[in-house]
Amino acid sequence: MTIKIALPKGRLLAETATLLQRAGWGLSGYHERARFYRLKFEKFPNLSARVFHEKDIPIQVAIGNYDLGVCGLDWVEELLIKYPSSVLVKIKNLGYGEGALYMVVSRSEGVSTVEEVRAKEGIVRIASEYPNLAESFALNLRLRRFSIFPLWGGAEVYPPESADLALIPGEIGEKFSDYDLMSISKVLSFSAFLIANKSSWETKDMSEVLASIRDELLINKKHLSSAEVTRAPAIAGQPISRQVAEDTVRLALPDGHQQLPTLRLLNKAGIQIDDYPSPVGNRRPTTNLDGVVIKVIRPQDMPLQVANGNFDLAITGKDWLMEHLYQFPSSPVAELLDLKFGKVKIVAVISRDLLVSDIYSLRRLSAERLVPFRVASEYVNIADKYARDNHLGMYRVIPTWGASEAFLPEDADLLIENTQTGRTLARHNLKIIDTLFESTACLIGNTGRVFSSSQRERIKSITESLRIAAEDI
Amino acid sequence: MRAQRCKGTRDLSPEEMIKFRFIEEAFRDCCHKWGYEEVKTPTLEYLHLFTSTGTLTPGMLGKVYSFLDWDGWSGERVVLRPDGTIPVARLYIDNMEDRGLAKLFYVTNIFMFEETGKETRERWQGGAELIGVSSPLADIELVILALEVLKRVGLEGIELKLSHVGLIRGLLLELGLSPEEQAKIFDQILDGDVEVLARIKPGKPELDEALSLLLDLKGKSSGFLKNSKGLFARSLPELEPSLDNFISIVDLLEALGYNYQIDLTSGKGFEYYTGVIFQLFMGEEKIGGGGRYDTLIPLMGGRNVPASGFALYFNRLMNLVKPATLAKPLAQRILIKAGPEAIKQGFNMASYLREAGYVAELQLEGQELANFRWMLEVRSKAPLFVLTDQIKHGKFELKTASEVLALLGEGNDDKDSVA
């Protein structure tokens, strides 16, 4: 009987590796680049592991792809608060990776307690990577009206202009002086947890594996408690005010790997940006453009932010625009300009071991199966629409946070993924059976907003200079 | 793959729908005769209608079906209606505030997540709301209306339990708890934790006495409340207005000859309640309940209008109504047999009979003859009609539709004996 465990990459990796090493599992190859491999252990030949983004792990364990998992309690609670009947069992606090989720406000807001937030008029906007916990917080606080902005990251840069509150992780007792924030409530304390799928817990004998961890925790308690949270370095910033001059244009630029090509295009259009990409993680770079303020956020989050009027312009990918529009067909966000760089194809991918060459034969295959068809994707709405449009019958969309190609074939049946050359996919024994659309970087804007004449001028001038710069790409 | 019913949902079969409609008709008929007007509200409402303090308890809010609509990019969520009263209050504020008094009723489904599998997640209820009146008479009217409906559907031995939110709140206030603690304990009581009040040890002797008296006694007369009032009026003046209100309601019920039980801990209900709460039990099963909610409409942005209401739980009533009251007359059912050359005449005849009040069906394959007393053969040439009485074994050849009708009428004069 095999036992499968999902192990975290990122902030919990080093200490989890140390724990398992000390527990004598005899694992090798558990490091940041190990995502694509199944790990084996000398001590437990029937145990296999795979490395995931921490956020994927509770979902993978809950749907039964894995028997055990190690991840932060924050992501476990984020799942359980929305889906209390999930079949997840919290087994053991592993004692490292400690932190807390804080509800923060901007210091410039003049608010220091939850009661004051509650007393405020109007809709309270809460930005977070933890939308379910944020919603539960708002419900328990009895906020009359609130909006939750689910984010892929960078929540700390949202208050005060783009959100009233942000729910963000920090160290225990963190003061949040970076970005001029302050905590008004500690929502949850967390640390690394060992979790299990309930039915595995009830039916599989995992006692030896569990005992080895427990023994190690008893012996080496001290070594493990010194958690180190990797986080953005301090930015010495000016106090940030919610008020921006009325005719200012707010531009969102992407973080991550699109920063350099974005900067190149901006420079070519005569737009200078200071401290972008920022080696110290500054998310508010400055520019030579008059009357324009810039924030650096995740491209995934941009369409929703533009729809809500938090930004006037944003440089994102067509893939994320489509993802947004499939979820909200009446959204006022539209593509203003194709920027032509960062070209990828959005494709449907399956394992080469499946004797199927197109979506039609895949549909027949899915109809014959007795278990739901698993569609994994970062683009849950694109994937959902694709499965719907192609009548995949009983299917489930499994949200993933990057590097989805590692999910096939064991943890998903179909993948909706972006690819530049297809080489990575081929290397993982995968094949493309359909191309949904091509995606390039684009400039997006809000067609439903009324702008002042100077804002209109600025938007037009930025769009025009970018159009010319993008022409010969 | 076999088609599956969604977890936590329920189908209503033809037999169950007969029960459902039977209850619904009784409810609607009673409400109409008491001067209530029917309304329907949408299945989808904004979540914020239900989130502010004084509407639903956090325990209930944690179980609502909320989601982002197709145009929900602002992040504001909608819900599948989790309660019947709040949407009606919203409708009143939207459309009817100028009327002042409004007597409204509805039959609707409500959606609430349920894990245990004991209940469905979609439940049906009929409710009445009496908006714009604050007198005890209004509360009594609702109690009696609810009991009348239950009598109409043939239920006997209904137990009426009374509690009073004003009294509970008054006690919590006297206990010297912070507003947050008061709110928390209040919500726990409303979510059905009957022990929570008993766990509090106030420390003040007169409060101890008041608490245990009020909590432990299950009074069956207003004397119980009057004595309590005599005992605490001086030491706990905060309780007096609620006690007075409670006593006048109970006195009225007594004068009208209704049995009831006072049980303060039976406070399970909605956070919007402000005064008397009543619950209706059939044995262990709660089949309905209601109460006064004077602050809900102002809290939702309406005028300062008092209101009171109740709901009956159709899902539970359906398990209790006796099929004996539901017999349908076999004698009124006619099966029409028409050959290919007489199809048009067949349809015409069927519609003629339906207008006369019969159930007329054209014969299809697989039709059970036993479900009909009458079989009528429609032909294109004489005899145009052949009517067979399957119970009395008679066979009649007839020339016109009105002759058929006359014969059916004769045959059915003795329908009581054959139904």
Coordinates of N, CA and C in Angstrom, one line a residue, chain A residues 82 84-85 115 118 123 135 139-149 304 307-308 324 326-332 367 369-371 388 394, chain B residues 1 4 47-58 61-62 66 68-77 113 115 180 187 271 299-301:
Chain A
K82 N -14.2 28.0 4.4 CA -15.2 28.1 3.4 C -15.8 26.7 3.2
P84 N -16.3 23.7 5.4 CA -16.1 23.1 6.7 C -16.2 21.6 6.7
S85 N -16.9 21.1 5.6 CA -17.0 19.6 5.6 C -15.9 19.0 4.8
E115 N -13.4 48.3 15.7 CA -14.7 49.0 15.9 C -14.8 50.3 15.0
R118 N -15.6 49.3 11.6 CA -17.0 48.9 11.5 C -18.0 50.1 11.5
I123 N -18.9 50.9 1.6 CA -18.4 49.6 1.4 C -17.0 49.5 1.9
E135 N -13.3 37.1 4.2 CA -14.8 37.1 4.3 C -15.3 36.7 5.6
L139 N -17.7 38.9 8.1 CA -19.0 38.5 8.6 C -19.0 38.5 10.1
N140 N -17.9 38.0 10.7 CA -17.9 38.0 12.2 C -17.9 39.4 12.8
L141 N -17.3 40.3 12.0 CA -17.2 41.7 12.5 C -18.6 42.4 12.3
R142 N -19.4 41.7 11.5 CA -20.7 42.3 11.2 C -20.6 43.5 10.4
L143 N -19.6 43.6 9.5 CA -19.5 44.7 8.5 C -20.8 44.7 7.7
R144 N -21.4 45.8 7.6 CA -22.7 45.8 6.8 C -22.5 45.5 5.3
R145 N -21.6 46.3 4.8 CA -21.3 46.0 3.3 C -19.8 45.9 3.2
F146 N -19.4 44.9 2.4 CA -17.9 44.7 2.2 C -17.7 44.1 0.9
S147 N -16.5 44.3 0.3 CA -16.1 43.6 -0.9 C -14.8 43.0 -0.6
I148 N -14.6 41.7 -1.1 CA -13.4 41.0 -0.9 C -12.7 41.0 -2.3
F149 N -11.4 41.5 -2.3 CA -10.6 41.4 -3.5 C -9.7 40.2 -3.4
L304 N -9.3 42.7 -12.3 CA -10.3 43.0 -11.2 C -10.1 44.4 -10.6
A307 N -11.3 46.9 -13.1 CA -12.8 46.9 -13.1 C -13.3 47.7 -11.9
N308 N -12.7 47.7 -10.8 CA -13.1 48.3 -9.6 C -12.7 49.8 -9.5
H324 N -10.5 36.9 -16.3 CA -11.5 37.8 -15.6 C -12.8 37.9 -16.4
Y326 N -14.2 35.9 -18.4 CA -15.0 34.6 -18.4 C -15.8 34.6 -17.1
Q327 N -15.2 35.1 -16.0 CA -15.9 35.0 -14.7 C -16.9 36.1 -14.6
F328 N -16.6 37.3 -15.2 CA -17.5 38.5 -15.1 C -17.7 39.1 -16.5
P329 N -18.7 38.5 -17.2 CA -18.8 38.9 -18.6 C -19.2 40.4 -18.7
S330 N -19.8 41.0 -17.7 CA -20.3 42.4 -17.8 C -19.2 43.3 -17.3
S331 N -18.0 42.9 -17.0 CA -17.0 43.7 -16.4 C -16.7 44.8 -17.4
P332 N -16.4 46.0 -16.9 CA -16.1 47.2 -17.8 C -14.6 47.1 -18.3
A367 N -16.4 10.4 -20.7 CA -17.8 9.9 -20.5 C -17.8 8.5 -20.0
R369 N -15.7 7.2 -17.9 CA -15.1 7.0 -16.6 C -16.1 7.1 -15.5
L370 N -15.8 6.5 -14.4 CA -16.8 6.5 -13.3 C -16.4 7.6 -12.3
V371 N -15.2 8.2 -12.4 CA -14.8 9.2 -11.5 C -14.7 10.5 -12.2
R388 N -16.7 23.1 -20.0 CA -18.2 23.3 -20.2 C -18.5 23.3 -21.7
M394 N -18.9 15.1 -16.3 CA -18.7 15.3 -14.8 C -17.2 15.7 -14.7
Chain B
M1 N -22.1 7.0 -16.5 CA -22.2 7.6 -15.1 C -23.7 7.9 -14.8
Q4 N -27.0 12.0 -10.8 CA -27.1 12.1 -9.3 C -27.8 13.3 -8.9
L47 N -25.8 39.9 -0.3 CA -25.4 39.3 1.0 C -25.5 40.4 2.1
H48 N -25.2 41.6 1.7 CA -25.2 42.6 2.8 C -26.5 42.9 3.5
L49 N -27.6 42.4 2.8 CA -28.9 42.5 3.4 C -29.0 41.7 4.7
F50 N -28.1 40.7 4.8 CA -28.2 39.7 5.9 C -27.0 39.8 6.9
T51 N -26.0 40.7 6.6 CA -24.8 40.6 7.3 C -24.8 41.6 8.6
S52 N -25.5 42.6 8.5 CA -25.3 43.6 9.7 C -25.9 43.0 10.9
T53 N -25.4 43.6 12.0 CA -25.9 43.1 13.3 C -27.4 43.2 13.4
G54 N -28.0 42.2 14.1 CA -29.4 42.3 14.2 C -30.2 41.7 13.1
T55 N -29.5 41.0 12.2 CA -30.2 40.3 11.2 C -30.1 38.8 11.3
L56 N -29.0 38.2 10.9 CA -28.8 36.8 11.1 C -27.6 36.6 12.1
T57 N -27.7 35.5 12.9 CA -26.5 35.2 13.8 C -25.3 34.8 12.9
P58 N -24.1 34.9 13.5 CA -22.9 34.4 12.7 C -23.0 33.0 12.4
L61 N -25.0 32.8 9.4 CA -24.2 33.5 8.2 C -23.1 32.5 7.7
G62 N -22.6 31.7 8.6 CA -21.6 30.8 8.2 C -22.1 29.7 7.3
S66 N -23.4 31.9 -0.5 CA -23.1 33.2 -1.1 C -22.1 32.9 -2.2
L68 N -20.2 35.0 -6.0 CA -20.0 36.2 -6.9 C -20.9 35.9 -8.1
D69 N -21.8 36.9 -8.4 CA -22.6 36.8 -9.6 C -21.8 37.0 -10.8
W70 N -22.4 36.8 -12.0 CA -21.6 37.0 -13.2 C -21.2 38.5 -13.4
D71 N -21.9 39.4 -12.7 CA -21.4 40.8 -12.7 C -20.8 41.2 -11.3
G72 N -20.3 40.2 -10.6 CA -19.8 40.5 -9.3 C -18.4 40.9 -9.2
W73 N -17.9 41.6 -10.2 CA -16.5 42.0 -10.2 C -16.2 43.1 -9.1
S74 N -17.2 43.7 -8.5 CA -17.0 44.6 -7.4 C -16.7 43.9 -6.1
G75 N -16.8 42.5 -6.2 CA -16.5 41.7 -5.0 C -17.7 41.6 -4.1
E76 N -18.8 42.2 -4.4 CA -20.0 42.1 -3.6 C -20.7 40.8 -3.9
R77 N -21.0 40.1 -2.9 CA -21.6 38.8 -3.1 C -23.1 38.8 -3.0
F113 N -26.9 25.8 4.4 CA -26.0 24.6 4.3 C -26.3 23.8 5.5
E115 N -24.9 20.0 7.3 CA -23.9 19.0 7.1 C -24.3 17.6 7.5
E180 N -20.0 43.4 23.9 CA -19.6 42.3 23.0 C -20.0 41.0 23.6
D187 N -26.3 35.6 20.8 CA -26.2 34.8 19.6 C -26.2 33.3 19.9
E271 N -31.6 36.7 15.0 CA -31.0 37.8 15.7 C -31.9 39.0 15.7
L299 N -33.3 49.1 11.0 CA -31.9 48.7 10.8 C -31.5 48.5 9.3
M300 N -32.5 48.1 8.5 CA -32.2 47.9 7.1 C -32.4 49.2 6.3
G301 N -32.6 50.3 7.0 CA -32.7 51.6 6.3 C -34.1 52.1 6.1

